[in-house]
Amino acid sequence: MSDDPAFAPLTPIEPSNGHDSSGAADSSAPPPSALGPEEHPASCPLSIHDMTVAYHRKPVLWGVDYNAPPGKLIAIVGPNGAGKSTLIKAVLNLVPKISGEATFFGEPYRKQRGRVGYVPQRSSVDWDFPVNALDVVTMGLYRKIGWFRPVTKKWRQQAMKALVRVGMQDFARRQISQLSGGQQQRVFLARALAQDADFYLMDEPFAGVDAATERAIVDVLRDLRSSGRTAMVVHHDLQTVPEYFDEVLLLNLRLIASGPVSEVFTPENLRATYGGKLALLDQVGHRMTLSGEK
Amino acid sequence: MLIGSLVTLLAAMCADPTLAAESDSANILRVLTLQDYNTRVVLFGTLLLGVTAGLVGTFTLLRRQALVGDVVSHAALPGVAVAFLAGELVSPGSGRSLGWLLAGAALSGTLAVVAVSLLRRFTPVRPDAALATVLGVFFGLGAALFKTVQELPSGNQAGLQTMILGSAATMTAGDVSLIATAAAVTLLVTLFLFKELSILCFDEQTAAAQGWPVLLLDLCLTGLVVAVTVIGLQSVGILMVALLITPPSAARFWTDRLGPMAVLSVVIGGLSAVAGCFVSATVPKLAGGPTIVLAGSLCFAISLLFGTERGLLRKWLRQRRNTHRIGRDDLIRAMFEIVESRLAGSGDPSSKNLSTVAVQTDELLAKRRWSRQRLQSLIVRAERDAIIRMDSDSGWRFTRDGARTARENVRNHRLWELYLITHAQIPPSHVDRDADFSEHGLDPQVVEELELLLAQKAAVGDVPPSPHPVEGGSSE
């Protein structure tokens, strides 16, 4: 019964082996990965130079150097406590850097805020807060609305468009605690989309979401890429990295490797990043072999 | 100390030629009809205070700083005492000026808040311990200083005691205009910062990433709390935190959105302030602060019980409805399975056929693990809803409508079981319980998809066979 093809439409995430995996790993023309901030400062969405971050004297990120290529989907991958979220928070000045700097499109963050969208971890807020989905998305526009000005209908309509993009328009008036985890994540994504930024930083948008949400997020990411935008995403599921992303950052307190998935996402690099968790690595190795054979 | 000052306070009130002093019904009428200029003034001041507290409190509550107001009001006391003493020292008699006293209160209240945040930041002291410690230290200091003030020749008439329990009645027109101005400014600042404060309270990180000065906004909110608490000291006293936190807490029971919550909180705050003020003005020897707080608490109690969004009554009703629905579905399914097994030989279980089979209560009892009492109540309810009816030989049959409901119900249930087995890889032996658990929260959209599947599996409208052996007497 379980093999009955009639059930296919219900299968959770249909790994679209057939048509779309080409976008990622075996992209025919890999991007120039070394795009120096000195040469093309304004075109480089994010340029991190020798960044070190510490919490209470304990360094959590050492001397990270990275230039994000424009128009790519970039995964940040690494074990728990590797400093993935910290990397995002540090470039956004949410946690202090001990040394180094990060520039967005060639300028410090405070001058480019409008072009940078941030999707924090879902667990970072109190979902019992008395707002509905549309209210949350509208918050993405607050900076554009500006100091002291009230939220008018015009802004709410704009926010609604962002909700439509993540397929949540029917839930606009729903209080946020009555949304499922995946729906909450989509609302967060919509809030960042409403900002209409050129570069997005997302902290584990795929964590604990349902199949429909995963698909919706992937669609949004591809949409962003096809309109020339860049997204940098903290990602946990190694298996889907080659399918979803063009570039990968392997992180474990320091930057282990970075570059196009096809070059960098190798068993050796993963071993260096994750240490001895071999079962996981074998899976990935298998997957890499498969995508290599194609 | 507290009781002592309460006595002094009451004595002061009786001696005072203001509204609280008289008690005859003519006076009550005069208060209620606002004939007194003084009554009007005091009422207006208190109303503005309640409104401001309701608005500021909404954000304080959502920022999870409910107790900060408490710390401020307690910590204001040493400030009041020191300001009085300093004033008397400079020029005797000037220490009693309200503005001067409130400035002292604001200063020591702010100091206490700073002390709390320093303790939190630079020591391993837990937040609640930091609040309690600072509150204790400042209030203790205030109590000791008040004793000193009382022993001064001019201290007894200073009316400082009203700062503990509050007495709206002792406010003069000058006091009220000062309080009203401060409240109006606080109210306006909060209104202007509505959007900014709401993003701060909901998602501080995103607010910071967007470039809002989070620290400044936080300071601003604390400043607003200090302001409201201090200007409420004279009429409400150290219980000011109640007027700050109770109205928004009550409002939350009625709404799930910030705007309406703030409006409601403002209404409840203003209402409790005015109601408390009236009561304290008409009933002799009743301090204003406690009556205001009690009025607010009454609003809270009503909201807790009857709030349309999160009130206990609604929650209870919803739970009851859910229990009934689940029980009804269980009964329908049990009965359907029995009928289905009887009809197994004799053609398709169409609605018409379904209602031809009579089922005994004992058969149903054996079908599931439910008590006779529970089953009986389910049957009574189902009969009332015209899902089943008793036939002549005391067996239960589906009504025509009941049969239709049953087919639909069982169909959905089995589809869901099918889904669990084939797609969620749940072993068939576990499915029935899980199906029971999850289907009741099933998204109609999913049901629709499952129905589509069914259309491909079997003729439309048919109930598919149970995907696992049906338990009970019918699993032949």
PDB file of C-alpha atoms in Angstrom, chain B residues 169-388:
ATOM      1  CA  ALA B 169      -8.199  63.501  48.523  1.00  0.00           C
ATOM      2  CA  THR B 170      -5.266  65.404  49.927  1.00  0.00           C
ATOM      3  CA  MET B 171      -4.259  66.677  46.512  1.00  0.00           C
ATOM      4  CA  THR B 172      -4.538  70.387  45.986  1.00  0.00           C
ATOM      5  CA  ALA B 173      -5.316  72.015  42.675  1.00  0.00           C
ATOM      6  CA  GLY B 174      -1.642  72.912  42.380  1.00  0.00           C
ATOM      7  CA  ASP B 175      -0.601  69.317  42.987  1.00  0.00           C
ATOM      8  CA  VAL B 176      -3.051  68.096  40.415  1.00  0.00           C
ATOM      9  CA  SER B 177      -1.878  70.486  37.744  1.00  0.00           C
ATOM     10  CA  LEU B 178       1.695  69.340  38.303  1.00  0.00           C
ATOM     11  CA  ILE B 179       0.685  65.687  38.189  1.00  0.00           C
ATOM     12  CA  ALA B 180      -1.567  66.248  35.193  1.00  0.00           C
ATOM     13  CA  THR B 181       1.174  67.972  33.237  1.00  0.00           C
ATOM     14  CA  ALA B 182       3.668  65.220  33.981  1.00  0.00           C
ATOM     15  CA  ALA B 183       1.100  62.552  33.110  1.00  0.00           C
ATOM     16  CA  ALA B 184       0.183  64.265  29.862  1.00  0.00           C
ATOM     17  CA  VAL B 185       3.833  64.483  28.813  1.00  0.00           C
ATOM     18  CA  THR B 186       4.385  60.831  29.700  1.00  0.00           C
ATOM     19  CA  LEU B 187       1.267  59.851  27.793  1.00  0.00           C
ATOM     20  CA  LEU B 188       2.317  61.758  24.707  1.00  0.00           C
ATOM     21  CA  VAL B 189       5.851  60.351  24.704  1.00  0.00           C
ATOM     22  CA  THR B 190       4.486  56.815  24.960  1.00  0.00           C
ATOM     23  CA  LEU B 191       2.012  57.431  22.147  1.00  0.00           C
ATOM     24  CA  PHE B 192       4.707  58.818  19.902  1.00  0.00           C
ATOM     25  CA  LEU B 193       6.965  55.870  20.635  1.00  0.00           C
ATOM     26  CA  PHE B 194       4.205  53.279  20.251  1.00  0.00           C
ATOM     27  CA  LYS B 195       5.675  51.614  17.200  1.00  0.00           C
ATOM     28  CA  GLU B 196       9.239  51.818  18.464  1.00  0.00           C
ATOM     29  CA  LEU B 197       8.395  50.392  21.871  1.00  0.00           C
ATOM     30  CA  SER B 198       6.382  47.580  20.367  1.00  0.00           C
ATOM     31  CA  ILE B 199       9.258  46.314  18.239  1.00  0.00           C
ATOM     32  CA  LEU B 200      11.567  46.665  21.236  1.00  0.00           C
ATOM     33  CA  CYS B 201       9.251  44.526  23.335  1.00  0.00           C
ATOM     34  CA  PHE B 202       8.619  41.900  20.671  1.00  0.00           C
ATOM     35  CA  ASP B 203      12.007  41.418  19.070  1.00  0.00           C
ATOM     36  CA  GLU B 204      14.894  43.350  20.519  1.00  0.00           C
ATOM     37  CA  GLN B 205      17.444  41.784  18.169  1.00  0.00           C
ATOM     38  CA  THR B 206      15.601  42.725  15.034  1.00  0.00           C
ATOM     39  CA  ALA B 207      15.016  46.182  16.424  1.00  0.00           C
ATOM     40  CA  ALA B 208      18.759  46.535  16.929  1.00  0.00           C
ATOM     41  CA  ALA B 209      19.528  45.103  13.494  1.00  0.00           C
ATOM     42  CA  GLN B 210      17.114  47.597  11.948  1.00  0.00           C
ATOM     43  CA  GLY B 211      19.064  50.346  13.614  1.00  0.00           C
ATOM     44  CA  TRP B 212      16.730  51.387  16.407  1.00  0.00           C
ATOM     45  CA  PRO B 213      18.702  52.585  19.426  1.00  0.00           C
ATOM     46  CA  VAL B 214      17.612  49.701  21.617  1.00  0.00           C
ATOM     47  CA  LEU B 215      19.431  50.854  24.730  1.00  0.00           C
ATOM     48  CA  LEU B 216      17.984  54.340  24.454  1.00  0.00           C
ATOM     49  CA  LEU B 217      14.467  53.008  23.913  1.00  0.00           C
ATOM     50  CA  ASP B 218      14.857  50.727  26.886  1.00  0.00           C
ATOM     51  CA  LEU B 219      16.009  53.652  29.002  1.00  0.00           C
ATOM     52  CA  CYS B 220      13.082  55.618  27.704  1.00  0.00           C
ATOM     53  CA  LEU B 221      10.642  52.935  28.774  1.00  0.00           C
ATOM     54  CA  THR B 222      12.241  52.757  32.212  1.00  0.00           C
ATOM     55  CA  GLY B 223      12.061  56.529  32.409  1.00  0.00           C
ATOM     56  CA  LEU B 224       8.364  56.420  31.586  1.00  0.00           C
ATOM     57  CA  VAL B 225       7.818  53.838  34.317  1.00  0.00           C
ATOM     58  CA  VAL B 226       9.693  55.999  36.808  1.00  0.00           C
ATOM     59  CA  ALA B 227       7.669  59.023  35.748  1.00  0.00           C
ATOM     60  CA  VAL B 228       4.300  57.305  36.072  1.00  0.00           C
ATOM     61  CA  THR B 229       5.186  55.716  39.372  1.00  0.00           C
ATOM     62  CA  VAL B 230       6.455  58.940  40.876  1.00  0.00           C
ATOM     63  CA  ILE B 231       3.506  61.044  39.816  1.00  0.00           C
ATOM     64  CA  GLY B 232       1.212  58.358  41.162  1.00  0.00           C
ATOM     65  CA  LEU B 233       2.878  58.309  44.556  1.00  0.00           C
ATOM     66  CA  GLN B 234       0.643  60.888  46.149  1.00  0.00           C
ATOM     67  CA  SER B 235      -2.685  59.515  45.056  1.00  0.00           C
ATOM     68  CA  VAL B 236      -1.949  55.794  44.877  1.00  0.00           C
ATOM     69  CA  GLY B 237       1.226  55.355  46.914  1.00  0.00           C
ATOM     70  CA  ILE B 238       3.637  52.469  46.799  1.00  0.00           C
ATOM     71  CA  LEU B 239       0.977  50.230  45.320  1.00  0.00           C
ATOM     72  CA  MET B 240       1.415  52.175  42.105  1.00  0.00           C
ATOM     73  CA  VAL B 241       2.774  49.042  40.445  1.00  0.00           C
ATOM     74  CA  ALA B 242      -0.742  47.624  40.610  1.00  0.00           C
ATOM     75  CA  LEU B 243      -2.137  50.485  38.574  1.00  0.00           C
ATOM     76  CA  LEU B 244       0.737  49.990  36.141  1.00  0.00           C
ATOM     77  CA  ILE B 245       0.458  46.238  35.639  1.00  0.00           C
ATOM     78  CA  THR B 246      -3.105  45.217  36.503  1.00  0.00           C
ATOM     79  CA  PRO B 247      -4.865  47.090  33.657  1.00  0.00           C
ATOM     80  CA  PRO B 248      -2.750  45.643  30.820  1.00  0.00           C
ATOM     81  CA  SER B 249      -2.868  42.186  32.389  1.00  0.00           C
ATOM     82  CA  ALA B 250      -6.632  42.455  32.488  1.00  0.00           C
ATOM     83  CA  ALA B 251      -6.762  43.809  28.934  1.00  0.00           C
ATOM     84  CA  ARG B 252      -4.771  40.839  27.625  1.00  0.00           C
ATOM     85  CA  PHE B 253      -7.672  38.535  28.473  1.00  0.00           C
ATOM     86  CA  TRP B 254      -9.894  40.322  25.982  1.00  0.00           C
ATOM     87  CA  THR B 255      -7.669  40.732  22.962  1.00  0.00           C
ATOM     88  CA  ASP B 256      -4.781  39.273  21.042  1.00  0.00           C
ATOM     89  CA  ARG B 257      -3.563  42.499  19.520  1.00  0.00           C
ATOM     90  CA  LEU B 258      -1.399  45.231  20.880  1.00  0.00           C
ATOM     91  CA  GLY B 259      -3.468  48.231  19.779  1.00  0.00           C
ATOM     92  CA  PRO B 260      -6.755  47.084  21.298  1.00  0.00           C
ATOM     93  CA  MET B 261      -4.872  45.828  24.337  1.00  0.00           C
ATOM     94  CA  ALA B 262      -3.372  49.271  24.928  1.00  0.00           C
ATOM     95  CA  VAL B 263      -6.729  50.992  24.449  1.00  0.00           C
ATOM     96  CA  LEU B 264      -8.448  48.600  26.813  1.00  0.00           C
ATOM     97  CA  SER B 265      -5.659  48.910  29.333  1.00  0.00           C
ATOM     98  CA  VAL B 266      -6.041  52.683  29.225  1.00  0.00           C
ATOM     99  CA  VAL B 267      -9.794  52.376  29.746  1.00  0.00           C
ATOM    100  CA  ILE B 268      -9.403  49.949  32.635  1.00  0.00           C
ATOM    101  CA  GLY B 269      -6.671  52.100  34.185  1.00  0.00           C
ATOM    102  CA  GLY B 270      -8.749  55.253  33.950  1.00  0.00           C
ATOM    103  CA  LEU B 271     -11.857  53.494  35.183  1.00  0.00           C
ATOM    104  CA  SER B 272     -10.164  51.967  38.229  1.00  0.00           C
ATOM    105  CA  ALA B 273      -8.546  55.274  39.096  1.00  0.00           C
ATOM    106  CA  VAL B 274     -11.817  57.170  38.934  1.00  0.00           C
ATOM    107  CA  ALA B 275     -13.852  54.440  40.647  1.00  0.00           C
ATOM    108  CA  GLY B 276     -11.320  54.093  43.438  1.00  0.00           C
ATOM    109  CA  CYS B 277     -11.247  57.825  43.844  1.00  0.00           C
ATOM    110  CA  PHE B 278     -15.028  58.045  44.130  1.00  0.00           C
ATOM    111  CA  VAL B 279     -15.198  55.284  46.690  1.00  0.00           C
ATOM    112  CA  SER B 280     -12.474  56.787  48.797  1.00  0.00           C
ATOM    113  CA  ALA B 281     -14.130  60.194  48.590  1.00  0.00           C
ATOM    114  CA  THR B 282     -17.569  58.996  49.625  1.00  0.00           C
ATOM    115  CA  VAL B 283     -16.621  56.427  52.237  1.00  0.00           C
ATOM    116  CA  PRO B 284     -14.931  58.118  55.158  1.00  0.00           C
ATOM    117  CA  LYS B 285     -11.548  56.986  56.414  1.00  0.00           C
ATOM    118  CA  LEU B 286     -10.750  55.010  53.285  1.00  0.00           C
ATOM    119  CA  ALA B 287      -7.372  55.732  51.708  1.00  0.00           C
ATOM    120  CA  GLY B 288      -7.406  56.448  47.992  1.00  0.00           C
ATOM    121  CA  GLY B 289      -4.508  54.209  46.936  1.00  0.00           C
ATOM    122  CA  PRO B 290      -5.915  50.904  48.106  1.00  0.00           C
ATOM    123  CA  THR B 291      -9.372  51.627  46.712  1.00  0.00           C
ATOM    124  CA  ILE B 292      -7.906  52.424  43.308  1.00  0.00           C
ATOM    125  CA  VAL B 293      -5.870  49.243  43.392  1.00  0.00           C
ATOM    126  CA  LEU B 294      -8.888  47.225  44.501  1.00  0.00           C
ATOM    127  CA  ALA B 295     -10.977  48.677  41.693  1.00  0.00           C
ATOM    128  CA  GLY B 296      -8.257  47.615  39.251  1.00  0.00           C
ATOM    129  CA  SER B 297      -8.145  44.167  40.797  1.00  0.00           C
ATOM    130  CA  LEU B 298     -11.874  43.826  40.342  1.00  0.00           C
ATOM    131  CA  CYS B 299     -11.463  44.608  36.642  1.00  0.00           C
ATOM    132  CA  PHE B 300      -8.716  42.009  36.532  1.00  0.00           C
ATOM    133  CA  ALA B 301     -10.858  39.368  38.196  1.00  0.00           C
ATOM    134  CA  ILE B 302     -13.722  40.013  35.794  1.00  0.00           C
ATOM    135  CA  SER B 303     -11.372  39.825  32.826  1.00  0.00           C
ATOM    136  CA  LEU B 304      -9.741  36.659  34.106  1.00  0.00           C
ATOM    137  CA  LEU B 305     -13.102  34.958  34.272  1.00  0.00           C
ATOM    138  CA  PHE B 306     -14.953  36.383  31.309  1.00  0.00           C
ATOM    139  CA  GLY B 307     -12.247  37.648  28.949  1.00  0.00           C
ATOM    140  CA  THR B 308     -13.311  36.784  25.426  1.00  0.00           C
ATOM    141  CA  GLU B 309      -9.855  35.842  24.212  1.00  0.00           C
ATOM    142  CA  ARG B 310      -8.156  34.073  27.096  1.00  0.00           C
ATOM    143  CA  GLY B 311     -10.678  34.145  29.928  1.00  0.00           C
ATOM    144  CA  LEU B 312     -11.114  31.014  32.014  1.00  0.00           C
ATOM    145  CA  LEU B 313     -14.768  30.646  31.069  1.00  0.00           C
ATOM    146  CA  ARG B 314     -13.994  30.635  27.399  1.00  0.00           C
ATOM    147  CA  LYS B 315     -11.139  28.234  27.877  1.00  0.00           C
ATOM    148  CA  TRP B 316     -13.392  25.924  29.859  1.00  0.00           C
ATOM    149  CA  LEU B 317     -16.148  26.091  27.265  1.00  0.00           C
ATOM    150  CA  ARG B 318     -13.732  25.359  24.483  1.00  0.00           C
ATOM    151  CA  GLN B 319     -12.314  22.394  26.320  1.00  0.00           C
ATOM    152  CA  ARG B 320     -15.777  21.081  27.025  1.00  0.00           C
ATOM    153  CA  ARG B 321     -16.804  21.413  23.417  1.00  0.00           C
ATOM    154  CA  ASN B 322     -13.674  19.582  22.362  1.00  0.00           C
ATOM    155  CA  THR B 323     -14.269  16.754  24.819  1.00  0.00           C
ATOM    156  CA  HIS B 324     -17.807  16.395  23.554  1.00  0.00           C
ATOM    157  CA  ARG B 325     -16.751  16.350  19.946  1.00  0.00           C
ATOM    158  CA  ILE B 326     -14.066  13.763  20.520  1.00  0.00           C
ATOM    159  CA  GLY B 327     -16.473  11.636  22.539  1.00  0.00           C
ATOM    160  CA  ARG B 328     -19.115  11.900  19.857  1.00  0.00           C
ATOM    161  CA  ASP B 329     -16.653  10.900  17.141  1.00  0.00           C
ATOM    162  CA  ASP B 330     -15.502   7.943  19.195  1.00  0.00           C
ATOM    163  CA  LEU B 331     -19.062   6.774  19.657  1.00  0.00           C
ATOM    164  CA  ILE B 332     -19.892   7.197  15.992  1.00  0.00           C
ATOM    165  CA  ARG B 333     -16.825   5.278  14.954  1.00  0.00           C
ATOM    166  CA  ALA B 334     -17.385   2.452  17.384  1.00  0.00           C
ATOM    167  CA  MET B 335     -20.940   2.078  16.223  1.00  0.00           C
ATOM    168  CA  PHE B 336     -19.948   2.296  12.562  1.00  0.00           C
ATOM    169  CA  GLU B 337     -17.412  -0.476  12.970  1.00  0.00           C
ATOM    170  CA  ILE B 338     -19.964  -2.771  14.540  1.00  0.00           C
ATOM    171  CA  VAL B 339     -22.502  -2.005  11.847  1.00  0.00           C
ATOM    172  CA  GLU B 340     -19.866  -2.406   9.176  1.00  0.00           C
ATOM    173  CA  SER B 341     -18.901  -5.875  10.344  1.00  0.00           C
ATOM    174  CA  ARG B 342     -22.548  -6.921  10.386  1.00  0.00           C
ATOM    175  CA  LEU B 343     -23.047  -5.652   6.878  1.00  0.00           C
ATOM    176  CA  ALA B 344     -19.816  -7.199   5.653  1.00  0.00           C
ATOM    177  CA  GLY B 345     -21.632 -10.027   3.907  1.00  0.00           C
ATOM    178  CA  SER B 346     -24.602  -8.089   2.646  1.00  0.00           C
ATOM    179  CA  GLY B 347     -23.377  -5.529   0.159  1.00  0.00           C
ATOM    180  CA  ASP B 348     -22.182  -1.974   0.478  1.00  0.00           C
ATOM    181  CA  PRO B 349     -22.585   0.095   3.623  1.00  0.00           C
ATOM    182  CA  SER B 350     -24.513   2.943   2.106  1.00  0.00           C
ATOM    183  CA  SER B 351     -26.254   5.442   4.357  1.00  0.00           C
ATOM    184  CA  LYS B 352     -29.527   3.651   3.983  1.00  0.00           C
ATOM    185  CA  ASN B 353     -28.124   0.325   4.966  1.00  0.00           C
ATOM    186  CA  LEU B 354     -26.203   1.758   7.851  1.00  0.00           C
ATOM    187  CA  SER B 355     -29.368   2.733   9.629  1.00  0.00           C
ATOM    188  CA  THR B 356     -30.873  -0.727   9.315  1.00  0.00           C
ATOM    189  CA  VAL B 357     -28.587  -2.311  11.857  1.00  0.00           C
ATOM    190  CA  ALA B 358     -29.325  -2.031  15.568  1.00  0.00           C
ATOM    191  CA  VAL B 359     -26.471  -2.052  18.053  1.00  0.00           C
ATOM    192  CA  GLN B 360     -26.771  -2.899  21.746  1.00  0.00           C
ATOM    193  CA  THR B 361     -25.237  -0.721  24.403  1.00  0.00           C
ATOM    194  CA  ASP B 362     -23.139  -3.630  25.656  1.00  0.00           C
ATOM    195  CA  GLU B 363     -21.654  -4.140  22.220  1.00  0.00           C
ATOM    196  CA  LEU B 364     -20.559  -0.531  22.215  1.00  0.00           C
ATOM    197  CA  LEU B 365     -19.207  -0.904  25.712  1.00  0.00           C
ATOM    198  CA  ALA B 366     -17.014  -3.792  24.632  1.00  0.00           C
ATOM    199  CA  LYS B 367     -15.746  -1.829  21.660  1.00  0.00           C
ATOM    200  CA  ARG B 368     -13.624   0.681  23.491  1.00  0.00           C
ATOM    201  CA  ARG B 369     -12.195   1.255  26.893  1.00  0.00           C
ATOM    202  CA  TRP B 370     -14.830   3.581  28.231  1.00  0.00           C
ATOM    203  CA  SER B 371     -16.877   3.409  31.376  1.00  0.00           C
ATOM    204  CA  ARG B 372     -20.572   2.637  31.190  1.00  0.00           C
ATOM    205  CA  GLN B 373     -21.281   6.042  32.626  1.00  0.00           C
ATOM    206  CA  ARG B 374     -19.232   7.829  29.989  1.00  0.00           C
ATOM    207  CA  LEU B 375     -20.793   5.796  27.207  1.00  0.00           C
ATOM    208  CA  GLN B 376     -24.245   6.508  28.577  1.00  0.00           C
ATOM    209  CA  SER B 377     -23.649  10.240  28.538  1.00  0.00           C
ATOM    210  CA  LEU B 378     -22.251  10.046  25.007  1.00  0.00           C
ATOM    211  CA  ILE B 379     -25.308   8.108  23.881  1.00  0.00           C
ATOM    212  CA  VAL B 380     -27.684  10.593  25.472  1.00  0.00           C
ATOM    213  CA  ARG B 381     -25.913  13.435  23.761  1.00  0.00           C
ATOM    214  CA  ALA B 382     -25.844  11.658  20.391  1.00  0.00           C
ATOM    215  CA  GLU B 383     -29.522  10.876  20.676  1.00  0.00           C
ATOM    216  CA  ARG B 384     -30.240  14.501  21.436  1.00  0.00           C
ATOM    217  CA  ASP B 385     -28.235  15.520  18.374  1.00  0.00           C
ATOM    218  CA  ALA B 386     -30.318  13.065  16.333  1.00  0.00           C
ATOM    219  CA  ILE B 387     -27.311  11.035  15.292  1.00  0.00           C
ATOM    220  CA  ILE B 388     -28.663   7.805  16.734  1.00  0.00           C
TER     221      ILE B 388
END
